[in-house]
Short mmCIF file of C-alpha atoms in Angstrom, two decimals:
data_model
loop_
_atom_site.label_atom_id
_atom_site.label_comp_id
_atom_site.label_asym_id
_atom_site.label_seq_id
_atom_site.Cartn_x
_atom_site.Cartn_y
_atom_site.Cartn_z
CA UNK A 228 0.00 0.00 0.00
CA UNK A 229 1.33 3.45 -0.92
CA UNK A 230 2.42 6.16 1.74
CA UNK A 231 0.79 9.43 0.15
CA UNK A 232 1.20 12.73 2.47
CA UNK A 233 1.73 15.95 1.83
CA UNK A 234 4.29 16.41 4.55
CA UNK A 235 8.41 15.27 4.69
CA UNK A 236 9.29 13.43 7.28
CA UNK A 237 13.26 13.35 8.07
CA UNK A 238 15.08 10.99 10.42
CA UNK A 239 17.99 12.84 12.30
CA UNK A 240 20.00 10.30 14.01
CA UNK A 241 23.35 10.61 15.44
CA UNK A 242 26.00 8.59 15.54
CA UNK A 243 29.94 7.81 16.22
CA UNK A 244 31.05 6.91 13.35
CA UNK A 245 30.62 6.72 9.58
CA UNK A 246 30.76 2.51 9.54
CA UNK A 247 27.11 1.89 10.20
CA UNK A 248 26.37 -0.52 13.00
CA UNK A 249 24.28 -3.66 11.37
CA UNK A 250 20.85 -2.28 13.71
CA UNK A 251 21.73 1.40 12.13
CA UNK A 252 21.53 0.27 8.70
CA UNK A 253 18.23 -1.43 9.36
CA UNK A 254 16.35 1.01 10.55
CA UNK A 255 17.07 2.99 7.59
CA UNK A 256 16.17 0.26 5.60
CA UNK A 257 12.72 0.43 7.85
CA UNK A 258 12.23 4.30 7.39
CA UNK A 259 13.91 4.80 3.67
CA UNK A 260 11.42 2.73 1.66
CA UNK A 261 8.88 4.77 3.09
CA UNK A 262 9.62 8.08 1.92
CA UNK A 263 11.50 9.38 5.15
CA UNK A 264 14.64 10.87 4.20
CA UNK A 265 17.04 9.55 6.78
CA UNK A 266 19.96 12.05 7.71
CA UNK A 267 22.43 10.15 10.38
CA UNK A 268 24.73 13.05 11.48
CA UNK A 269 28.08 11.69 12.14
CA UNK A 270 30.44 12.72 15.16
CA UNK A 271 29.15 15.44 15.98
CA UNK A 272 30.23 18.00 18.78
CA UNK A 273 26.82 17.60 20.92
CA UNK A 274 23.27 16.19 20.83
CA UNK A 275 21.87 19.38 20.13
CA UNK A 276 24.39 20.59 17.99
CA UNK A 277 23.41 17.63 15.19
CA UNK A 278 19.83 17.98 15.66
CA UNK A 279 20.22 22.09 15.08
CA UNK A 280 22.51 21.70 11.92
CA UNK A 281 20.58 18.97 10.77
CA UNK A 282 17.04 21.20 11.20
CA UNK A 283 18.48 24.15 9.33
CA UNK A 284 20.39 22.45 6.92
CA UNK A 285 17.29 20.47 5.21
CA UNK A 286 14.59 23.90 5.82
CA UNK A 287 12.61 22.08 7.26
CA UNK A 288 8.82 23.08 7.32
CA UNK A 289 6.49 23.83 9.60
CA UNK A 290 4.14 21.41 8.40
CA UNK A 291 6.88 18.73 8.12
CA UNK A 292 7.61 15.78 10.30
CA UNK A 293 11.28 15.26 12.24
CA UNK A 294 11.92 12.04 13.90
CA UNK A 295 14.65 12.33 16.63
CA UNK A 296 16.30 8.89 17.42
CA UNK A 297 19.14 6.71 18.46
CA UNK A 298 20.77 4.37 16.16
CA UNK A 299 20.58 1.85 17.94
CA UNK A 300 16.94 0.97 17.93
CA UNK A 301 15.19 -1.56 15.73
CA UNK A 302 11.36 -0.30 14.75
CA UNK A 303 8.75 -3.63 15.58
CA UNK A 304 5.49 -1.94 14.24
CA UNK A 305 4.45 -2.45 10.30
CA UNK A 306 5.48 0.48 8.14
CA UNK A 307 1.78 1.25 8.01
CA UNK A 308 0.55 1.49 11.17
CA UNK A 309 4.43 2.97 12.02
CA UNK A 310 3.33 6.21 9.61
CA UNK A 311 0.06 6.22 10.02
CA UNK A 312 0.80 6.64 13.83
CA UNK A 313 2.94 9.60 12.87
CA UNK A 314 0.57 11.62 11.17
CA UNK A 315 -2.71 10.42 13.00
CA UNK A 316 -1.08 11.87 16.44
CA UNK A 317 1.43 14.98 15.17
CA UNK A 318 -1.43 17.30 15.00
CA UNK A 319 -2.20 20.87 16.29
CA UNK A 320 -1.31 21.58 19.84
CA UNK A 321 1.03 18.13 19.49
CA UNK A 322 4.28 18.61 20.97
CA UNK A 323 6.35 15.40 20.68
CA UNK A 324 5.18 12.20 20.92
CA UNK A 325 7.46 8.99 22.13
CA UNK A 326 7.62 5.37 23.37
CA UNK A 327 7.74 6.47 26.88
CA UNK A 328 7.95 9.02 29.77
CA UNK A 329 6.35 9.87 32.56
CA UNK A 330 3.15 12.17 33.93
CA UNK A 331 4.75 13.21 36.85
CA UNK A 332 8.45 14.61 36.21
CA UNK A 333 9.67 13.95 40.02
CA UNK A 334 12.05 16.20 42.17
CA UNK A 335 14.92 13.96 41.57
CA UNK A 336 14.38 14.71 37.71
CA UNK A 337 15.06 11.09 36.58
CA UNK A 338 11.72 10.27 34.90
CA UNK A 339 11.96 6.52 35.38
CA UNK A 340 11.88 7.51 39.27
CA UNK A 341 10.70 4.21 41.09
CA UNK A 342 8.26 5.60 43.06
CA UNK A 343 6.39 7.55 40.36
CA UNK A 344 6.36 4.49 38.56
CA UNK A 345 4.87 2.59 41.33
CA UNK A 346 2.29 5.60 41.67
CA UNK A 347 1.08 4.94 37.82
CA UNK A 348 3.03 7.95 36.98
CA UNK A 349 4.89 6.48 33.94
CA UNK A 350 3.78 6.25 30.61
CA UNK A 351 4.57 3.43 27.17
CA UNK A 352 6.47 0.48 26.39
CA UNK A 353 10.28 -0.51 25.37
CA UNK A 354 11.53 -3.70 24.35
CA UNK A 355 15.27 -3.57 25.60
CA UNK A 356 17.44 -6.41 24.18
CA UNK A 357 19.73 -7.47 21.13
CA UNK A 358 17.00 -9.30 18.98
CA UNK A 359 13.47 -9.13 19.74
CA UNK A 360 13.34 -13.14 20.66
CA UNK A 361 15.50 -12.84 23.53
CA UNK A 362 13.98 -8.75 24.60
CA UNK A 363 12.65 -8.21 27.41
CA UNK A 364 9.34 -5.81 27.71
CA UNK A 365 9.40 -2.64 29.97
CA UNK A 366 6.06 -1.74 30.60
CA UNK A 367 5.62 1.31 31.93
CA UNK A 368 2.00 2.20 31.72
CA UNK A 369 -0.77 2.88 29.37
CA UNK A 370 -0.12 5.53 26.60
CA UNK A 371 -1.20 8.52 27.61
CA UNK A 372 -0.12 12.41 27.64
CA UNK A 373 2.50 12.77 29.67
CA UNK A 374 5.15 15.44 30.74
CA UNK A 375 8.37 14.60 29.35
CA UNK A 376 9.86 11.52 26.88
CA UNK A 377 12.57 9.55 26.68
CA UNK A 378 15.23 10.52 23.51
CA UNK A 379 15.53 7.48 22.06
CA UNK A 380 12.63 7.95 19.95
CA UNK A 381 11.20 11.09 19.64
CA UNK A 382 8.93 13.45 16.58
CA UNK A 383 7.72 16.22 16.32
CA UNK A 384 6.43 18.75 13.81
CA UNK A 385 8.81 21.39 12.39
CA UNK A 386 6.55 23.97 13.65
CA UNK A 387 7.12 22.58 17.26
CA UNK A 388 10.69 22.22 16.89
CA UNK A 389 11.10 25.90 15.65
CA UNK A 390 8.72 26.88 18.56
CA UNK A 391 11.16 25.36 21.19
CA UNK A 392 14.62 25.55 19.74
CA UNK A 393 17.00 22.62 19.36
CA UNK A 394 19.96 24.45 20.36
CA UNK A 395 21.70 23.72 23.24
CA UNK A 396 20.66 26.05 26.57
CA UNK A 397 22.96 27.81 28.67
CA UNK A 398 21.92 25.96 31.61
CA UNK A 399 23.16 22.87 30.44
CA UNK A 400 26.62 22.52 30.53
CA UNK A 401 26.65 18.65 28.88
CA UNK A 402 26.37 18.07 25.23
CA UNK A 403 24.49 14.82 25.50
CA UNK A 404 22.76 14.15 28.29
CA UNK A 405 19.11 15.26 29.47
CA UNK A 406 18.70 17.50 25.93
CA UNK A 407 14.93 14.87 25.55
CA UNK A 408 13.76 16.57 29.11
CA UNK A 409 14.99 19.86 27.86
CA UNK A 410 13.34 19.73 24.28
CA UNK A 411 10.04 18.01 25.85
CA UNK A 412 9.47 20.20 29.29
CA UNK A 413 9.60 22.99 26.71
CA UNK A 414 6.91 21.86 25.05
CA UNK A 415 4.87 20.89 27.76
CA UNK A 416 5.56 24.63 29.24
CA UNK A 417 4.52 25.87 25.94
CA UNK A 418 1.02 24.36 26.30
CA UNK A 419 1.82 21.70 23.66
CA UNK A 420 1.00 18.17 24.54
CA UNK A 421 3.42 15.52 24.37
CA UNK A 422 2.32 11.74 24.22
CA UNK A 423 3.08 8.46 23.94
CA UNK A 424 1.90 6.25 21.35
CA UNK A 425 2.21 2.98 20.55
CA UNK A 426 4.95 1.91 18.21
CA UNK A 427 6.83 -1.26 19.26
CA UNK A 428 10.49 -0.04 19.53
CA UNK A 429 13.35 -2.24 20.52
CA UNK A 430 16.04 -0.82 21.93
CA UNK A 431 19.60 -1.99 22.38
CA UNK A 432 21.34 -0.80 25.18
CA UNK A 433 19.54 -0.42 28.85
CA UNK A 434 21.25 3.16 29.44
CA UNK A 435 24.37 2.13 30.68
CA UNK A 436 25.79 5.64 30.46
CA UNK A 437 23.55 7.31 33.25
CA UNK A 438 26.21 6.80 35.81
CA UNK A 439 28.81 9.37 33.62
CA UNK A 440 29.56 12.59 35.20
CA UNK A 441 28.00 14.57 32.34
CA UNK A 442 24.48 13.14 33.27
CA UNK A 443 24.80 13.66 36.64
CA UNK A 444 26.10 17.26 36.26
CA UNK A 445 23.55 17.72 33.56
CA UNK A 446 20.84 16.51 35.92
CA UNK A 447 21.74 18.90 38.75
CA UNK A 448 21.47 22.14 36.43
CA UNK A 449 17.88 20.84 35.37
CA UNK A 450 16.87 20.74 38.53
CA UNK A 451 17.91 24.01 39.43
CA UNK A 452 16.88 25.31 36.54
CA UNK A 453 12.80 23.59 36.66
CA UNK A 454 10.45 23.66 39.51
CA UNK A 455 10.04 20.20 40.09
CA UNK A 456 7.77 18.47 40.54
CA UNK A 457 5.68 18.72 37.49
CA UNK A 458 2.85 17.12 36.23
CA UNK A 459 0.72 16.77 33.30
CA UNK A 460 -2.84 19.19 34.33
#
């Protein structure tokens, strides 16, 4: 069945190095065939910086759609309910939408917080694993509007990604870490509503890099920067 829409849809995705990992050149395999133009955006000095370039580079349109991803995820869904899901949801008053995240952004400002999550604060599902026979399924509640999202999947229209700036803030020092809370509080704060919404993602890694010192400083300036906590009205 044929993908007609009006809009563009891009695929920013960073990455280390120009030698595509094997799950890398799958998903744009996934993505290419259905009209998304897939830009990975390789070595480059921060998070933000990539995204920014990338969003200026390709004039990208209000009415256009930007997908904001890892490279290390494999996309479960069928093409067609995968775009369809894209343009059903990124409508007016949309701000991003994601596999998960939570209502309730907590003081600590880690939005997987254990207690929220007990509470029924958390929002979406992740398959976390290196093929999806072996995965293992985080659930972390029904899909619903929520706060803030994870970064390993993320979209959003251009018109909300002009409205809340990809650049990197002044208040955070690190390049790489906690730029998903800053690009999806923003929204949120901005009246937009960000939700999650089911496409099956796998992901590969488990976030093994939360413990680096550029999180944790990263994660300090966020909370001094939001009042916390903050929930979705």
């Amino acid at each position: 069945m044929p993908y007609y829409t009006d809009e563009m849809i891009y695929a920013f995705i960073c990455t280390r190095s120009k030698e595509l990992t094997e799950t890398a050149k799958s998903l744009s395999n996934y993505l290419s065939p259905m009209g998304v133009s897939v830009k990975f955006l390789v070595n480059q000095p921060t998070m933000f910086e990539g995204y920014r370039r990338a969003f200026e580079k390709n004039e990208v349109k209000d009415d256009d759609i930007v997908i904001l991803c890892h490279d290390d995820i494999e996309i479960l869904s069928s093409p067609w309910v995968f775009k369809q899901c894209l343009l059903e949801t990124l409508k007016q008053e949309t701000g991003f939408i994601g596999v998960a995240g939570t209502k309730t952004l907590s003081p600590d400002a880690i939005w997987w917080n254990q207690d929220m999550w007990r509470a029924g604060q958390h929002s979406g599902l992740v398959w976390h694993g290196k093929d999806p026979i072996s995965a293992e399924t985080t659930y972390y509640g029904p899909y619903s509007q929520v706060v803030i999202l994870d970064g390993l999947f993320l979209a959003a229209s251009g018109k909300t990604l002009r409205e809340v700036g990809l650049e990197q803030p002044e208040y955070l020092t690190g390049g790489w870490d906690y730029y998903d809370l800053h690009y999806t509080i923003t929204a949120h704060k901005k009246g937009l509503k960000n939700k999650t919404v089911p496409i099956n993602i796998l992901h590969n890694s488990k976030g093994e890099l939360v413990g680096r010192n550029s999180w944790h400083m990263n994660r300090q300036m966020f909370i001094n920067r939001h009042k916390l906590p903050i929930t979705v009205s």
